[in-house]
JSON list of C-alpha atoms in Angstrom, two decimals:
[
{"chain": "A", "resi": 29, "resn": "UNK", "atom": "CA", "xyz": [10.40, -19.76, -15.93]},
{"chain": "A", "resi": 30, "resn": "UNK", "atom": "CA", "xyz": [8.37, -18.63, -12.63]},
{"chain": "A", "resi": 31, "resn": "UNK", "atom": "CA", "xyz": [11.09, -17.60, -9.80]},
{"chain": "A", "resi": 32, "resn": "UNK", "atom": "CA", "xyz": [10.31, -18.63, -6.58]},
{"chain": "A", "resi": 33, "resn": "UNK", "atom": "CA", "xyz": [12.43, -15.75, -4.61]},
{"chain": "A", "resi": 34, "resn": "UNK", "atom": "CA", "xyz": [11.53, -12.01, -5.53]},
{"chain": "A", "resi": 35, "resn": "UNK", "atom": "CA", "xyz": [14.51, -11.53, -8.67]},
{"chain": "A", "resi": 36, "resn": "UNK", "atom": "CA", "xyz": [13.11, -8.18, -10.01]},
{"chain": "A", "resi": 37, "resn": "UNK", "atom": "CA", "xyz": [13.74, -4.91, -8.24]},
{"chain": "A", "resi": 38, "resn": "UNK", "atom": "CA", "xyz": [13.76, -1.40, -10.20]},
{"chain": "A", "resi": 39, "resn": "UNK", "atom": "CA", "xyz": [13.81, 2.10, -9.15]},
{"chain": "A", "resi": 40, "resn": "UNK", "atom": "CA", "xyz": [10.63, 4.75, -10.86]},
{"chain": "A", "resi": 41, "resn": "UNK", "atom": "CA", "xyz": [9.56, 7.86, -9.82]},
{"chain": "A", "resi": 42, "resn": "UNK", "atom": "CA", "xyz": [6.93, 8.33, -7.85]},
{"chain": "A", "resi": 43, "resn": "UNK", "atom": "CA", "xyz": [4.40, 11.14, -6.66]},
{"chain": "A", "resi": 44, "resn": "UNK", "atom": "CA", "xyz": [3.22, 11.44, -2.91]},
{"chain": "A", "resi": 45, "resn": "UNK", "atom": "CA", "xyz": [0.13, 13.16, -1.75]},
{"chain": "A", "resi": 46, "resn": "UNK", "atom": "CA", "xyz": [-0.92, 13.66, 2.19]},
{"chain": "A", "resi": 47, "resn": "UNK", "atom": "CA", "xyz": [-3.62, 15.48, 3.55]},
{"chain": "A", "resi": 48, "resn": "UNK", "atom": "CA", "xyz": [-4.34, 16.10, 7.13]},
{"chain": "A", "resi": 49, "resn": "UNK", "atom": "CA", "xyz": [-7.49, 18.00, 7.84]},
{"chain": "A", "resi": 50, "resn": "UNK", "atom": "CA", "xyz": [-10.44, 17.71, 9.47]},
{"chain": "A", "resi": 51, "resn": "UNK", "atom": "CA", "xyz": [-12.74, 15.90, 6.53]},
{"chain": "A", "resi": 52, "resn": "UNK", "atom": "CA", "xyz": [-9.12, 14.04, 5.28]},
{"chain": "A", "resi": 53, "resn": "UNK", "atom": "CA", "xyz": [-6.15, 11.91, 6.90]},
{"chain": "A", "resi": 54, "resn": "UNK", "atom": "CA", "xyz": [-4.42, 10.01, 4.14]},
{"chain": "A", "resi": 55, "resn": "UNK", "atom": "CA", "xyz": [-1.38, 9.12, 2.20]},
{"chain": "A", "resi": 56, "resn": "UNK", "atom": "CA", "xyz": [-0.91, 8.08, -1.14]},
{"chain": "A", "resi": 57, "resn": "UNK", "atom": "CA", "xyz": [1.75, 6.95, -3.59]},
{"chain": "A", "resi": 58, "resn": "UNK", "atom": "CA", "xyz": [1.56, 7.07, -7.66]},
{"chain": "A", "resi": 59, "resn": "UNK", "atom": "CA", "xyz": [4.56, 5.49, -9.03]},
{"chain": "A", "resi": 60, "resn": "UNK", "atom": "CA", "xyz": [5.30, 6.98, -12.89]},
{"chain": "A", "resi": 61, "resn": "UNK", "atom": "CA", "xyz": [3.79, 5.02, -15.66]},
{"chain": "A", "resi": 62, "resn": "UNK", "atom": "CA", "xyz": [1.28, 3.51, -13.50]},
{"chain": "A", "resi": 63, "resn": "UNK", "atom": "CA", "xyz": [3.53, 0.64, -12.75]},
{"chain": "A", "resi": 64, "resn": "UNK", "atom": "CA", "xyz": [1.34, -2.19, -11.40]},
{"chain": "A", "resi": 65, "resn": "UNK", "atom": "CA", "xyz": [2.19, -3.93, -8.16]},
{"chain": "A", "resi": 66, "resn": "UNK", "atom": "CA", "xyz": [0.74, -7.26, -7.27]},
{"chain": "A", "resi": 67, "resn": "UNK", "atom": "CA", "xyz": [0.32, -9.10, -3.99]},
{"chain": "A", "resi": 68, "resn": "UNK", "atom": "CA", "xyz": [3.53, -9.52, -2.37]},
{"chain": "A", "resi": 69, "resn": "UNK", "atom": "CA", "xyz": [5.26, -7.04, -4.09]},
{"chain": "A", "resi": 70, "resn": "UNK", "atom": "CA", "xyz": [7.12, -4.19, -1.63]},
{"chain": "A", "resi": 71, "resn": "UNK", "atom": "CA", "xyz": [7.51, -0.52, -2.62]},
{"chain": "A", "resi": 72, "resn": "UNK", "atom": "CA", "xyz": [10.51, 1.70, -0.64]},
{"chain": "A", "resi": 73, "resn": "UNK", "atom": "CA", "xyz": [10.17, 5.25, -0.98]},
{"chain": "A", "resi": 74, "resn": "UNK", "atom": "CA", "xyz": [12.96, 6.91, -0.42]},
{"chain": "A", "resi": 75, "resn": "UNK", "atom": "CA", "xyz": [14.09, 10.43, 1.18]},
{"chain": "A", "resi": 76, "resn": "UNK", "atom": "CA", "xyz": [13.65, 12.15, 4.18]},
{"chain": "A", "resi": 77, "resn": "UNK", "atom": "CA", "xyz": [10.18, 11.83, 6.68]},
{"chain": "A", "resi": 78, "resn": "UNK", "atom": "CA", "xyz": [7.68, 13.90, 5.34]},
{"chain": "A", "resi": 79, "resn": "UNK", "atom": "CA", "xyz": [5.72, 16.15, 8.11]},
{"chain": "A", "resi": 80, "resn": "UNK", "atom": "CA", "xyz": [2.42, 17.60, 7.53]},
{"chain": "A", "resi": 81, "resn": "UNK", "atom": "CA", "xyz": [0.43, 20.23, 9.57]},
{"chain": "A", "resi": 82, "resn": "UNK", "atom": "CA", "xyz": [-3.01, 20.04, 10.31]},
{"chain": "A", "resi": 83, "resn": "UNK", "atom": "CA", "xyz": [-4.77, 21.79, 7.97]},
{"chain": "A", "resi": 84, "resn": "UNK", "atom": "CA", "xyz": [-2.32, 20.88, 5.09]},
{"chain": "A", "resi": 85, "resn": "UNK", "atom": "CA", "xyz": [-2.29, 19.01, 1.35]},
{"chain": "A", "resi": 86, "resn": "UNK", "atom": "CA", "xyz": [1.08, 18.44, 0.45]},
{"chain": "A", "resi": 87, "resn": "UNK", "atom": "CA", "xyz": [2.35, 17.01, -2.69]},
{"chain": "A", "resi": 88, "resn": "UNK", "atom": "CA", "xyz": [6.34, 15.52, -3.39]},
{"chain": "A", "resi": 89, "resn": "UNK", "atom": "CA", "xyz": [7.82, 13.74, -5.61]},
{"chain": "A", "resi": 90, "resn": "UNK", "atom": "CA", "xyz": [10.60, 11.23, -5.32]},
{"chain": "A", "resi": 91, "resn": "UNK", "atom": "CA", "xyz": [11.99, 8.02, -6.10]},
{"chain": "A", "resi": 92, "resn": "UNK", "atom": "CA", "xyz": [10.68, 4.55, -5.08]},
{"chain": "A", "resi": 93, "resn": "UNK", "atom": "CA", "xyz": [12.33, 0.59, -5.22]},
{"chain": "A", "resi": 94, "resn": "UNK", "atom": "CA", "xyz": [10.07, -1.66, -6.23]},
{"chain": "A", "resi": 95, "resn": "UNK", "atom": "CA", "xyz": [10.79, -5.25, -5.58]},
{"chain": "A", "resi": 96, "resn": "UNK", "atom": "CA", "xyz": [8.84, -8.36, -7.27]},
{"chain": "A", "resi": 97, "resn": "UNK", "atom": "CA", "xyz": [7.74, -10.81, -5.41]},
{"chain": "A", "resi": 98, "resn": "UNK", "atom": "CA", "xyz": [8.73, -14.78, -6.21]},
{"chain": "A", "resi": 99, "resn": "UNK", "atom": "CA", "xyz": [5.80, -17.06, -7.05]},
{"chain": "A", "resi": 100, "resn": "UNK", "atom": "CA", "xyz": [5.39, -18.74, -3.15]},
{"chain": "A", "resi": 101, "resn": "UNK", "atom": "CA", "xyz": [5.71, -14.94, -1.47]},
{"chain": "A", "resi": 102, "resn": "UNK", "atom": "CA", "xyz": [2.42, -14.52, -4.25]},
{"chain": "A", "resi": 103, "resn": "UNK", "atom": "CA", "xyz": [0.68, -17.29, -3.28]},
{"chain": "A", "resi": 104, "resn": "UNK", "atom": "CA", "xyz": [1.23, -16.72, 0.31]},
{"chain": "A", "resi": 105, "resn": "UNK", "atom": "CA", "xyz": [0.10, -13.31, 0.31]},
{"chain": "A", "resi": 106, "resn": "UNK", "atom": "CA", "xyz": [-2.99, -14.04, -2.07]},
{"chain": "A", "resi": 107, "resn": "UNK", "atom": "CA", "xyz": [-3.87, -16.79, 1.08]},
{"chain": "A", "resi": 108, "resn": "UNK", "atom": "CA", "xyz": [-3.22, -14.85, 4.10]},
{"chain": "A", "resi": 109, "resn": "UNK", "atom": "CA", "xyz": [-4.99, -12.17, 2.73]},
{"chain": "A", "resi": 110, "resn": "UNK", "atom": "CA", "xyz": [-8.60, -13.95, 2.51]},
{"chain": "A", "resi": 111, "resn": "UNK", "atom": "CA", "xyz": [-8.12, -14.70, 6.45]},
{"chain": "A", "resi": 112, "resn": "UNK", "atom": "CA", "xyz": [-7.21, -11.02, 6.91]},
{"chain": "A", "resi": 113, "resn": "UNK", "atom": "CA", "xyz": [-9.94, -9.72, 5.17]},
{"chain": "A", "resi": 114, "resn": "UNK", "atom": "CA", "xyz": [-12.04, -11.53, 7.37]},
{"chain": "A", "resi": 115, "resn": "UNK", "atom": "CA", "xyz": [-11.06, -9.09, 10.20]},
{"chain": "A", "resi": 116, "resn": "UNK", "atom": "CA", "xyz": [-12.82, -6.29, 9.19]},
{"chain": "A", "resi": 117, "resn": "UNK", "atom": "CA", "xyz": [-16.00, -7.42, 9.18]},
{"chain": "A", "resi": 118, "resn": "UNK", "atom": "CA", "xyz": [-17.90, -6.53, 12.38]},
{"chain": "A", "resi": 119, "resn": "UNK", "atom": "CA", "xyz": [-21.48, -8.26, 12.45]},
{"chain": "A", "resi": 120, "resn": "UNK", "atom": "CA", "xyz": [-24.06, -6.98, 15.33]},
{"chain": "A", "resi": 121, "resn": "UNK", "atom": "CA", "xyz": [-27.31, -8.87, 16.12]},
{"chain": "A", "resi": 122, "resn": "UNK", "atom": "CA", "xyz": [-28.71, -6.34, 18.37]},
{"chain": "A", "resi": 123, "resn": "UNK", "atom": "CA", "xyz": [-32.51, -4.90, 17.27]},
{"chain": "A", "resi": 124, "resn": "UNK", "atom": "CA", "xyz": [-32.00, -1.72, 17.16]},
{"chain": "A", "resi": 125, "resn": "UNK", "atom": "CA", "xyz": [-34.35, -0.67, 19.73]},
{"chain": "A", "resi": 126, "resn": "UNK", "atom": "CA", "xyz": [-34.00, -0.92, 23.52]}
]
């Protein structure tokens, strides 16, 4: 049976990386087991806010709620997403040369 409303939710442990330096700004989050998440799906990390210096790579690791999304929250998010996409394309028709 397909649920239409998000039924699944589970806690896993999860791994956190930020950098903020000058060649790297970025976060990223590895949940344990390389859980896979799907479109729709919504990941809450949990624990205090995390600051960074400049200049620093930090690494923690903490827990994470992952919550399922139902079958029209899939579908929505699978469509949305196509028109989203669409906003990072920037086209320019100039020559090149003035």
């Amino acid at each position: 049976m397909i649920a239409l409303r998000s039924s699944e939710k589970f806690d896993t442990r999860c791994r956190i990386e930020i950098e903020q330096s000058p060649s790297h700004f970025h976060a990223h989050v590895e949940l344990a087991g390389n859980v896979p998440i799907y479109p729709g799906d919504s990941v809450r990390v949990h624990g205090d806010p995390i600051v960074v210096s400049f200049g620093e790579k930090v690494f923690f690791d903490r827990v994470a709620t992952v919550r399922r999304a139902g079958l029209l929250r899939r579908v929505w998010t699978k469509f949305t997403g196509y028109f989203e996409m669409t906003e990072l394309y920037e086209v320019s028709f100039t020559p090149g040369r003035l």
